[in-house]
Amino acid sequence: MALKDEIRMNQILMNKTVITPSQQFPTLLLNDDDFLTFNELCDISRQETLDKLYALRELCNLDRPEYNIIKGIAYSEKIRPVLTLLFSKDATSRYVTETFEIPREYSDEDINQEENKDANNHKRKIIDKRKPELVPAYSIDPDTLNRLLTTKKTNSQIDTYLIKNQRELLELYKEYLDNKVFYGDFITCDSTGNVSISSKHEDYLAIGKIDSLIIPNNFGEINMHYNPSYLSSFNQTYSAQTERVTNTNNEPGGSYLGERVFIHKALLPENYRKTKK
């Protein structure tokens, strides 16, 4: 970026009067209604995140046959949605699968065993000392899901099990994909083309049935990054969990940036282009 462009960008971001895209580029005849501010983007994104969490809770709470075989689920979006089924260890000999690393704080049984051995130990200290647990797993992206729901015959033992015993789960997962509840994360830029903006839905993990609605730390984040060659840079993150924007140094971000950074709706997933929820 040329220095004159960086100076112009700094003027836009630091101006005390909010400058809309139509004012930034008067010769282009832009319609401001085609753009969202960063703050509006975060508001919509949080509602989208809640919709995803409600859907994941429904997937967890299905009365699945052989519930002791599937012990939980993990979910992330990135390029495309991926639902990972987590199996109990006794399923290892029956199904050849990948592995997934579960943080040990999810294993209450192990915690209780350790506490019984030493009543003076606090649960938090016990959790911190233990290593993650590797469990058998099976990741299902949209292509894998389509194959499972349409295949007539398979020689895969794990596929046969899922098709025969977990069809309700597979069909509900497909319903959320078709209804655009689940979709890939986005990476885009603001109206000037200089500020990078992206979403993150990672680290969702649930063991067994779950009725609570807790937003994981890295689930529903919106990141905004600007790194010019000469002028001041910024790297801010909106947390769906706390509903706050923080800088890299974990201090609250300047609110003026949220009203001066605009994103063209056409560059965002379909759900973000609708009327604000």
PDB file of C-alpha atoms in Angstrom:
ATOM      1  CA  MET A   1       0.000   0.000   0.000  1.00  0.00           C
ATOM      2  CA  ALA A   2       1.385   3.434  -0.958  1.00  0.00           C
ATOM      3  CA  LEU A   3       2.003   5.908   1.856  1.00  0.00           C
ATOM      4  CA  LYS A   4      -0.618   8.326   0.475  1.00  0.00           C
ATOM      5  CA  ASP A   5      -3.201   5.502   0.598  1.00  0.00           C
ATOM      6  CA  GLU A   6      -2.240   4.711   4.191  1.00  0.00           C
ATOM      7  CA  ILE A   7      -2.625   8.366   5.133  1.00  0.00           C
ATOM      8  CA  ARG A   8      -6.060   8.421   3.495  1.00  0.00           C
ATOM      9  CA  MET A   9      -6.984   5.237   5.356  1.00  0.00           C
ATOM     10  CA  ASN A  10      -5.868   6.768   8.637  1.00  0.00           C
ATOM     11  CA  GLN A  11      -8.026   9.827   7.953  1.00  0.00           C
ATOM     12  CA  ILE A  12     -11.066   7.619   7.397  1.00  0.00           C
ATOM     13  CA  LEU A  13     -10.513   5.613  10.562  1.00  0.00           C
ATOM     14  CA  MET A  14      -9.678   8.550  12.833  1.00  0.00           C
ATOM     15  CA  ASN A  15     -12.230  11.074  11.540  1.00  0.00           C
ATOM     16  CA  LYS A  16     -14.613  12.226  14.271  1.00  0.00           C
ATOM     17  CA  THR A  17     -17.485  12.134  11.779  1.00  0.00           C
ATOM     18  CA  VAL A  18     -18.478   8.675  10.591  1.00  0.00           C
ATOM     19  CA  ILE A  19     -17.600   8.413   6.923  1.00  0.00           C
ATOM     20  CA  THR A  20     -19.839   6.012   4.984  1.00  0.00           C
ATOM     21  CA  PRO A  21     -18.760   4.165   1.824  1.00  0.00           C
ATOM     22  CA  SER A  22     -20.714   6.605  -0.368  1.00  0.00           C
ATOM     23  CA  GLN A  23     -18.760   9.462   1.223  1.00  0.00           C
ATOM     24  CA  GLN A  24     -15.456   7.608   0.961  1.00  0.00           C
ATOM     25  CA  PHE A  25     -15.956   6.968  -2.769  1.00  0.00           C
ATOM     26  CA  PRO A  26     -18.355   9.674  -4.050  1.00  0.00           C
ATOM     27  CA  THR A  27     -17.680   8.984  -7.734  1.00  0.00           C
ATOM     28  CA  LEU A  28     -18.803   5.327  -7.489  1.00  0.00           C
ATOM     29  CA  LEU A  29     -22.444   6.093  -6.553  1.00  0.00           C
ATOM     30  CA  LEU A  30     -22.442   3.474  -3.807  1.00  0.00           C
ATOM     31  CA  ASN A  31     -25.566   2.649  -1.794  1.00  0.00           C
ATOM     32  CA  ASP A  32     -24.788   2.639   1.929  1.00  0.00           C
ATOM     33  CA  ASP A  33     -27.579   0.120   2.505  1.00  0.00           C
ATOM     34  CA  ASP A  34     -25.404  -2.453   0.720  1.00  0.00           C
ATOM     35  CA  PHE A  35     -22.853  -2.275   3.545  1.00  0.00           C
ATOM     36  CA  LEU A  36     -22.623  -3.280   7.200  1.00  0.00           C
ATOM     37  CA  THR A  37     -20.493  -1.629   9.857  1.00  0.00           C
ATOM     38  CA  PHE A  38     -18.168  -3.896  11.822  1.00  0.00           C
ATOM     39  CA  ASN A  39     -20.417  -3.470  14.872  1.00  0.00           C
ATOM     40  CA  GLU A  40     -23.486  -4.562  12.897  1.00  0.00           C
ATOM     41  CA  LEU A  41     -21.550  -7.529  11.548  1.00  0.00           C
ATOM     42  CA  CYS A  42     -20.697  -8.625  15.095  1.00  0.00           C
ATOM     43  CA  ASP A  43     -24.325  -8.323  16.243  1.00  0.00           C
ATOM     44  CA  ILE A  44     -25.541 -10.502  13.382  1.00  0.00           C
ATOM     45  CA  SER A  45     -22.680 -12.937  13.881  1.00  0.00           C
ATOM     46  CA  ARG A  46     -23.543 -13.476  17.532  1.00  0.00           C
ATOM     47  CA  GLN A  47     -27.121 -14.400  16.621  1.00  0.00           C
ATOM     48  CA  GLU A  48     -25.777 -16.756  13.958  1.00  0.00           C
ATOM     49  CA  THR A  49     -23.504 -18.300  16.577  1.00  0.00           C
ATOM     50  CA  LEU A  50     -26.427 -18.842  18.949  1.00  0.00           C
ATOM     51  CA  ASP A  51     -28.420 -20.486  16.148  1.00  0.00           C
ATOM     52  CA  LYS A  52     -25.511 -22.874  15.564  1.00  0.00           C
ATOM     53  CA  LEU A  53     -25.271 -23.697  19.267  1.00  0.00           C
ATOM     54  CA  TYR A  54     -28.988 -24.427  19.546  1.00  0.00           C
ATOM     55  CA  ALA A  55     -28.664 -26.772  16.566  1.00  0.00           C
ATOM     56  CA  LEU A  56     -25.651 -28.526  18.080  1.00  0.00           C
ATOM     57  CA  ARG A  57     -27.526 -28.967  21.345  1.00  0.00           C
ATOM     58  CA  GLU A  58     -30.344 -30.666  19.434  1.00  0.00           C
ATOM     59  CA  LEU A  59     -27.825 -33.010  17.808  1.00  0.00           C
ATOM     60  CA  CYS A  60     -26.390 -33.872  21.221  1.00  0.00           C
ATOM     61  CA  ASN A  61     -29.803 -34.551  22.736  1.00  0.00           C
ATOM     62  CA  LEU A  62     -31.058 -37.049  20.170  1.00  0.00           C
ATOM     63  CA  ASP A  63     -32.047 -40.386  21.702  1.00  0.00           C
ATOM     64  CA  ARG A  64     -29.541 -42.322  19.640  1.00  0.00           C
ATOM     65  CA  PRO A  65     -29.375 -46.095  19.604  1.00  0.00           C
ATOM     66  CA  GLU A  66     -26.298 -47.463  21.365  1.00  0.00           C
ATOM     67  CA  TYR A  67     -25.646 -44.109  23.014  1.00  0.00           C
ATOM     68  CA  ASN A  68     -22.721 -45.605  24.922  1.00  0.00           C
ATOM     69  CA  ILE A  69     -20.829 -46.026  21.641  1.00  0.00           C
ATOM     70  CA  ILE A  70     -20.979 -42.356  20.592  1.00  0.00           C
ATOM     71  CA  LYS A  71     -19.880 -40.426  23.671  1.00  0.00           C
ATOM     72  CA  GLY A  72     -20.011 -36.906  22.229  1.00  0.00           C
ATOM     73  CA  ILE A  73     -19.521 -34.571  19.289  1.00  0.00           C
ATOM     74  CA  ALA A  74     -17.099 -31.877  18.209  1.00  0.00           C
ATOM     75  CA  TYR A  75     -17.788 -29.215  15.589  1.00  0.00           C
ATOM     76  CA  SER A  76     -15.894 -26.599  13.584  1.00  0.00           C
ATOM     77  CA  GLU A  77     -16.499 -24.663  10.377  1.00  0.00           C
ATOM     78  CA  LYS A  78     -13.369 -23.169   8.804  1.00  0.00           C
ATOM     79  CA  ILE A  79     -13.638 -23.811   5.022  1.00  0.00           C
ATOM     80  CA  ARG A  80     -16.693 -26.049   5.474  1.00  0.00           C
ATOM     81  CA  PRO A  81     -18.699 -27.394   8.417  1.00  0.00           C
ATOM     82  CA  VAL A  82     -17.289 -30.563   9.987  1.00  0.00           C
ATOM     83  CA  LEU A  83     -19.182 -32.587  12.580  1.00  0.00           C
ATOM     84  CA  THR A  84     -16.926 -35.065  14.391  1.00  0.00           C
ATOM     85  CA  LEU A  85     -18.459 -38.021  16.222  1.00  0.00           C
ATOM     86  CA  LEU A  86     -16.482 -39.121  19.278  1.00  0.00           C
ATOM     87  CA  PHE A  87     -16.594 -42.812  20.168  1.00  0.00           C
ATOM     88  CA  SER A  88     -16.025 -44.640  23.418  1.00  0.00           C
ATOM     89  CA  LYS A  89     -12.729 -46.505  23.627  1.00  0.00           C
ATOM     90  CA  ASP A  90     -14.401 -49.898  23.489  1.00  0.00           C
ATOM     91  CA  ALA A  91     -15.507 -49.030  19.968  1.00  0.00           C
ATOM     92  CA  THR A  92     -11.902 -48.980  18.762  1.00  0.00           C
ATOM     93  CA  SER A  93     -11.785 -52.678  17.991  1.00  0.00           C
ATOM     94  CA  ARG A  94     -15.109 -52.495  16.131  1.00  0.00           C
ATOM     95  CA  TYR A  95     -14.526 -49.422  13.994  1.00  0.00           C
ATOM     96  CA  VAL A  96     -11.313 -48.198  12.399  1.00  0.00           C
ATOM     97  CA  THR A  97     -11.443 -44.434  12.749  1.00  0.00           C
ATOM     98  CA  GLU A  98      -9.373 -41.319  13.218  1.00  0.00           C
ATOM     99  CA  THR A  99      -8.611 -39.958  16.693  1.00  0.00           C
ATOM    100  CA  PHE A 100      -9.663 -36.770  18.483  1.00  0.00           C
ATOM    101  CA  GLU A 101      -7.977 -35.098  21.450  1.00  0.00           C
ATOM    102  CA  ILE A 102     -10.341 -34.387  24.354  1.00  0.00           C
ATOM    103  CA  PRO A 103      -9.153 -32.016  27.116  1.00  0.00           C
ATOM    104  CA  ARG A 104      -9.110 -33.945  30.375  1.00  0.00           C
ATOM    105  CA  GLU A 105     -11.528 -31.561  32.144  1.00  0.00           C
ATOM    106  CA  TYR A 106     -14.317 -33.332  30.240  1.00  0.00           C
ATOM    107  CA  SER A 107     -13.599 -36.612  32.036  1.00  0.00           C
ATOM    108  CA  ASP A 108     -15.497 -36.321  35.338  1.00  0.00           C
ATOM    109  CA  GLU A 109     -14.906 -39.970  36.183  1.00  0.00           C
ATOM    110  CA  ASP A 110     -11.148 -39.524  36.187  1.00  0.00           C
ATOM    111  CA  ILE A 111     -11.463 -36.343  38.250  1.00  0.00           C
ATOM    112  CA  ASN A 112     -13.539 -38.111  40.881  1.00  0.00           C
ATOM    113  CA  GLN A 113     -11.069 -40.989  41.063  1.00  0.00           C
ATOM    114  CA  GLU A 114      -8.181 -38.592  41.646  1.00  0.00           C
ATOM    115  CA  GLU A 115     -10.128 -36.622  44.259  1.00  0.00           C
ATOM    116  CA  ASN A 116     -10.912 -39.808  46.175  1.00  0.00           C
ATOM    117  CA  LYS A 117      -7.209 -40.651  46.297  1.00  0.00           C
ATOM    118  CA  ASP A 118      -6.270 -37.265  47.733  1.00  0.00           C
ATOM    119  CA  ALA A 119      -9.024 -35.172  49.274  1.00  0.00           C
ATOM    120  CA  ASN A 120      -6.660 -32.206  49.588  1.00  0.00           C
ATOM    121  CA  ASN A 121      -6.299 -31.821  45.811  1.00  0.00           C
ATOM    122  CA  HIS A 122      -8.505 -29.200  44.164  1.00  0.00           C
ATOM    123  CA  LYS A 123     -10.290 -30.184  40.941  1.00  0.00           C
ATOM    124  CA  ARG A 124      -8.592 -27.383  38.978  1.00  0.00           C
ATOM    125  CA  LYS A 125      -5.111 -28.595  39.937  1.00  0.00           C
ATOM    126  CA  ILE A 126      -6.026 -32.145  38.977  1.00  0.00           C
ATOM    127  CA  ILE A 127      -7.250 -31.026  35.567  1.00  0.00           C
ATOM    128  CA  ASP A 128      -4.116 -28.979  34.906  1.00  0.00           C
ATOM    129  CA  LYS A 129      -1.798 -31.939  35.590  1.00  0.00           C
ATOM    130  CA  ARG A 130      -3.423 -34.450  33.282  1.00  0.00           C
ATOM    131  CA  LYS A 131      -2.813 -34.997  29.604  1.00  0.00           C
ATOM    132  CA  PRO A 132      -5.544 -34.844  26.937  1.00  0.00           C
ATOM    133  CA  GLU A 133      -7.373 -38.057  26.105  1.00  0.00           C
ATOM    134  CA  LEU A 134      -7.281 -39.514  22.603  1.00  0.00           C
ATOM    135  CA  VAL A 135     -10.541 -41.153  21.534  1.00  0.00           C
ATOM    136  CA  PRO A 136     -11.692 -42.807  18.302  1.00  0.00           C
ATOM    137  CA  ALA A 137     -13.472 -40.317  16.052  1.00  0.00           C
ATOM    138  CA  TYR A 138     -15.129 -39.888  12.670  1.00  0.00           C
ATOM    139  CA  SER A 139     -15.380 -36.512  10.915  1.00  0.00           C
ATOM    140  CA  ILE A 140     -18.331 -35.808   8.623  1.00  0.00           C
ATOM    141  CA  ASP A 141     -18.189 -32.895   6.190  1.00  0.00           C
ATOM    142  CA  PRO A 142     -21.024 -32.197   3.685  1.00  0.00           C
ATOM    143  CA  ASP A 143     -19.526 -34.495   1.044  1.00  0.00           C
ATOM    144  CA  THR A 144     -19.151 -37.375   3.510  1.00  0.00           C
ATOM    145  CA  LEU A 145     -22.691 -36.792   4.743  1.00  0.00           C
ATOM    146  CA  ASN A 146     -24.114 -36.938   1.230  1.00  0.00           C
ATOM    147  CA  ARG A 147     -22.295 -40.219   0.607  1.00  0.00           C
ATOM    148  CA  LEU A 148     -23.613 -41.739   3.839  1.00  0.00           C
ATOM    149  CA  LEU A 149     -27.201 -40.748   3.082  1.00  0.00           C
ATOM    150  CA  THR A 150     -27.207 -41.891  -0.544  1.00  0.00           C
ATOM    151  CA  THR A 151     -24.975 -44.955  -0.639  1.00  0.00           C
ATOM    152  CA  LYS A 152     -26.654 -48.296  -1.248  1.00  0.00           C
ATOM    153  CA  LYS A 153     -23.807 -50.563  -0.217  1.00  0.00           C
ATOM    154  CA  THR A 154     -20.523 -50.063   1.597  1.00  0.00           C
ATOM    155  CA  ASN A 155     -17.705 -52.296   2.808  1.00  0.00           C
ATOM    156  CA  SER A 156     -16.765 -49.813   5.519  1.00  0.00           C
ATOM    157  CA  GLN A 157     -17.748 -51.025   8.975  1.00  0.00           C
ATOM    158  CA  ILE A 158     -18.039 -47.524  10.409  1.00  0.00           C
ATOM    159  CA  ASP A 159     -20.150 -46.320   7.465  1.00  0.00           C
ATOM    160  CA  THR A 160     -22.444 -49.316   7.817  1.00  0.00           C
ATOM    161  CA  TYR A 161     -22.903 -48.613  11.514  1.00  0.00           C
ATOM    162  CA  LEU A 162     -23.739 -44.928  10.940  1.00  0.00           C
ATOM    163  CA  ILE A 163     -26.152 -45.650   8.082  1.00  0.00           C
ATOM    164  CA  LYS A 164     -27.941 -48.335  10.056  1.00  0.00           C
ATOM    165  CA  ASN A 165     -27.953 -46.903  13.589  1.00  0.00           C
ATOM    166  CA  GLN A 166     -27.427 -43.137  13.348  1.00  0.00           C
ATOM    167  CA  ARG A 167     -29.580 -42.086  10.399  1.00  0.00           C
ATOM    168  CA  GLU A 168     -31.664 -39.675  12.498  1.00  0.00           C
ATOM    169  CA  LEU A 169     -28.498 -37.826  13.521  1.00  0.00           C
ATOM    170  CA  LEU A 170     -27.250 -37.717   9.924  1.00  0.00           C
ATOM    171  CA  GLU A 171     -30.566 -36.421   8.600  1.00  0.00           C
ATOM    172  CA  LEU A 172     -30.792 -33.718  11.276  1.00  0.00           C
ATOM    173  CA  TYR A 173     -27.245 -32.632  10.445  1.00  0.00           C
ATOM    174  CA  LYS A 174     -28.233 -32.399   6.771  1.00  0.00           C
ATOM    175  CA  GLU A 175     -31.307 -30.338   7.690  1.00  0.00           C
ATOM    176  CA  TYR A 176     -29.107 -27.768   9.436  1.00  0.00           C
ATOM    177  CA  LEU A 177     -26.797 -27.648   6.421  1.00  0.00           C
ATOM    178  CA  ASP A 178     -29.695 -27.240   3.982  1.00  0.00           C
ATOM    179  CA  ASN A 179     -31.286 -24.521   6.130  1.00  0.00           C
ATOM    180  CA  LYS A 180     -27.984 -22.584   6.253  1.00  0.00           C
ATOM    181  CA  VAL A 181     -27.585 -22.914  10.005  1.00  0.00           C
ATOM    182  CA  PHE A 182     -24.179 -24.513   9.416  1.00  0.00           C
ATOM    183  CA  TYR A 183     -21.850 -23.050   6.776  1.00  0.00           C
ATOM    184  CA  GLY A 184     -18.161 -22.287   6.372  1.00  0.00           C
ATOM    185  CA  ASP A 185     -16.373 -19.388   8.024  1.00  0.00           C
ATOM    186  CA  PHE A 186     -15.643 -16.329   5.900  1.00  0.00           C
ATOM    187  CA  ILE A 187     -12.541 -14.256   5.139  1.00  0.00           C
ATOM    188  CA  THR A 188     -13.142 -10.894   3.490  1.00  0.00           C
ATOM    189  CA  CYS A 189     -12.101  -7.227   3.622  1.00  0.00           C
ATOM    190  CA  ASP A 190     -13.677  -3.870   4.307  1.00  0.00           C
ATOM    191  CA  SER A 191     -14.931  -1.364   1.715  1.00  0.00           C
ATOM    192  CA  THR A 192     -11.452   0.117   1.240  1.00  0.00           C
ATOM    193  CA  GLY A 193      -9.886  -3.295   0.656  1.00  0.00           C
ATOM    194  CA  ASN A 194      -7.300  -2.676   3.391  1.00  0.00           C
ATOM    195  CA  VAL A 195      -8.837  -4.180   6.524  1.00  0.00           C
ATOM    196  CA  SER A 196      -8.991  -7.988   6.740  1.00  0.00           C
ATOM    197  CA  ILE A 197     -12.094  -9.406   8.466  1.00  0.00           C
ATOM    198  CA  SER A 198     -12.803 -13.064   9.240  1.00  0.00           C
ATOM    199  CA  SER A 199     -14.993 -15.294  11.376  1.00  0.00           C
ATOM    200  CA  LYS A 200     -14.034 -18.282  13.508  1.00  0.00           C
ATOM    201  CA  HIS A 201     -16.191 -21.142  14.782  1.00  0.00           C
ATOM    202  CA  GLU A 202     -13.907 -23.676  16.423  1.00  0.00           C
ATOM    203  CA  ASP A 203     -13.470 -25.773  19.561  1.00  0.00           C
ATOM    204  CA  TYR A 204     -17.078 -26.812  20.131  1.00  0.00           C
ATOM    205  CA  LEU A 205     -17.046 -30.009  22.161  1.00  0.00           C
ATOM    206  CA  ALA A 206     -19.877 -31.744  24.023  1.00  0.00           C
ATOM    207  CA  ILE A 207     -19.759 -35.059  25.861  1.00  0.00           C
ATOM    208  CA  GLY A 208     -23.094 -36.860  26.210  1.00  0.00           C
ATOM    209  CA  LYS A 209     -26.375 -34.988  26.293  1.00  0.00           C
ATOM    210  CA  ILE A 210     -26.227 -31.267  27.020  1.00  0.00           C
ATOM    211  CA  ASP A 211     -28.898 -28.746  27.954  1.00  0.00           C
ATOM    212  CA  SER A 212     -26.754 -25.715  28.729  1.00  0.00           C
ATOM    213  CA  LEU A 213     -25.847 -23.119  26.112  1.00  0.00           C
ATOM    214  CA  ILE A 214     -22.285 -22.073  26.796  1.00  0.00           C
ATOM    215  CA  ILE A 215     -20.331 -20.346  24.027  1.00  0.00           C
ATOM    216  CA  PRO A 216     -16.779 -21.787  23.792  1.00  0.00           C
ATOM    217  CA  ASN A 217     -13.905 -19.288  23.826  1.00  0.00           C
ATOM    218  CA  ASN A 218     -13.090 -19.526  20.100  1.00  0.00           C
ATOM    219  CA  PHE A 219     -16.635 -20.051  18.858  1.00  0.00           C
ATOM    220  CA  GLY A 220     -18.189 -17.077  17.080  1.00  0.00           C
ATOM    221  CA  GLU A 221     -15.158 -14.805  17.021  1.00  0.00           C
ATOM    222  CA  ILE A 222     -14.887 -12.002  14.449  1.00  0.00           C
ATOM    223  CA  ASN A 223     -11.342 -10.803  13.757  1.00  0.00           C
ATOM    224  CA  MET A 224     -10.415  -7.450  12.223  1.00  0.00           C
ATOM    225  CA  HIS A 225      -6.815  -6.854  11.129  1.00  0.00           C
ATOM    226  CA  TYR A 226      -5.099  -3.840   9.585  1.00  0.00           C
ATOM    227  CA  ASN A 227      -1.313  -3.770   9.139  1.00  0.00           C
ATOM    228  CA  PRO A 228       0.003  -0.925   6.970  1.00  0.00           C
ATOM    229  CA  SER A 229       3.688  -0.412   6.301  1.00  0.00           C
ATOM    230  CA  TYR A 230       4.119   2.904   8.084  1.00  0.00           C
ATOM    231  CA  LEU A 231       1.061   3.959  10.091  1.00  0.00           C
ATOM    232  CA  SER A 232      -0.489   2.480  13.207  1.00  0.00           C
ATOM    233  CA  SER A 233      -1.863  -1.046  12.845  1.00  0.00           C
ATOM    234  CA  PHE A 234      -4.593  -2.761  14.809  1.00  0.00           C
ATOM    235  CA  ASN A 235      -5.733  -6.310  15.410  1.00  0.00           C
ATOM    236  CA  GLN A 236      -9.090  -6.601  17.135  1.00  0.00           C
ATOM    237  CA  THR A 237     -11.277  -9.566  18.049  1.00  0.00           C
ATOM    238  CA  TYR A 238     -14.968  -9.643  18.846  1.00  0.00           C
ATOM    239  CA  SER A 239     -15.935 -12.423  21.259  1.00  0.00           C
ATOM    240  CA  ALA A 240     -19.449 -13.858  21.025  1.00  0.00           C
ATOM    241  CA  GLN A 241     -18.962 -15.183  24.553  1.00  0.00           C
ATOM    242  CA  THR A 242     -18.261 -11.799  26.179  1.00  0.00           C
ATOM    243  CA  GLU A 243     -19.842  -9.545  23.495  1.00  0.00           C
ATOM    244  CA  ARG A 244     -16.736  -7.372  23.657  1.00  0.00           C
ATOM    245  CA  VAL A 245     -14.099  -6.236  21.185  1.00  0.00           C
ATOM    246  CA  THR A 246     -10.530  -6.449  22.441  1.00  0.00           C
ATOM    247  CA  ASN A 247      -7.150  -5.485  21.011  1.00  0.00           C
ATOM    248  CA  THR A 248      -4.206  -7.862  20.709  1.00  0.00           C
ATOM    249  CA  ASN A 249      -3.048  -6.786  24.168  1.00  0.00           C
ATOM    250  CA  ASN A 250      -6.461  -7.845  25.549  1.00  0.00           C
ATOM    251  CA  GLU A 251      -7.625  -4.282  26.209  1.00  0.00           C
ATOM    252  CA  PRO A 252     -11.055  -3.069  25.026  1.00  0.00           C
ATOM    253  CA  GLY A 253     -10.880  -1.887  21.416  1.00  0.00           C
ATOM    254  CA  GLY A 254     -11.742   1.633  20.302  1.00  0.00           C
ATOM    255  CA  SER A 255     -15.469   1.789  19.587  1.00  0.00           C
ATOM    256  CA  TYR A 256     -14.951   4.306  16.760  1.00  0.00           C
ATOM    257  CA  LEU A 257     -13.411   1.580  14.578  1.00  0.00           C
ATOM    258  CA  GLY A 258     -16.591  -0.482  14.733  1.00  0.00           C
ATOM    259  CA  GLU A 259     -18.548   2.371  13.157  1.00  0.00           C
ATOM    260  CA  ARG A 260     -15.945   3.364  10.563  1.00  0.00           C
ATOM    261  CA  VAL A 261     -15.098  -0.028   9.079  1.00  0.00           C
ATOM    262  CA  PHE A 262     -17.681  -1.096   6.475  1.00  0.00           C
ATOM    263  CA  ILE A 263     -18.124  -4.471   4.760  1.00  0.00           C
ATOM    264  CA  HIS A 264     -20.008  -5.039   1.520  1.00  0.00           C
ATOM    265  CA  LYS A 265     -22.860  -7.470   2.168  1.00  0.00           C
ATOM    266  CA  ALA A 266     -22.213  -9.288  -1.114  1.00  0.00           C
ATOM    267  CA  LEU A 267     -18.845 -10.443   0.274  1.00  0.00           C
ATOM    268  CA  LEU A 268     -20.473 -12.124   3.289  1.00  0.00           C
ATOM    269  CA  PRO A 269     -22.379 -15.406   3.736  1.00  0.00           C
ATOM    270  CA  GLU A 270     -26.042 -15.260   2.759  1.00  0.00           C
ATOM    271  CA  ASN A 271     -27.287 -15.080   6.358  1.00  0.00           C
ATOM    272  CA  TYR A 272     -25.383 -11.843   6.965  1.00  0.00           C
ATOM    273  CA  ARG A 273     -27.053 -10.089   4.032  1.00  0.00           C
ATOM    274  CA  LYS A 274     -30.550 -10.324   5.506  1.00  0.00           C
ATOM    275  CA  THR A 275     -32.228  -7.587   7.487  1.00  0.00           C
ATOM    276  CA  LYS A 276     -30.513  -7.216  10.836  1.00  0.00           C
ATOM    277  CA  LYS A 277     -31.939  -9.704  13.338  1.00  0.00           C
TER     278      LYS A 277
END
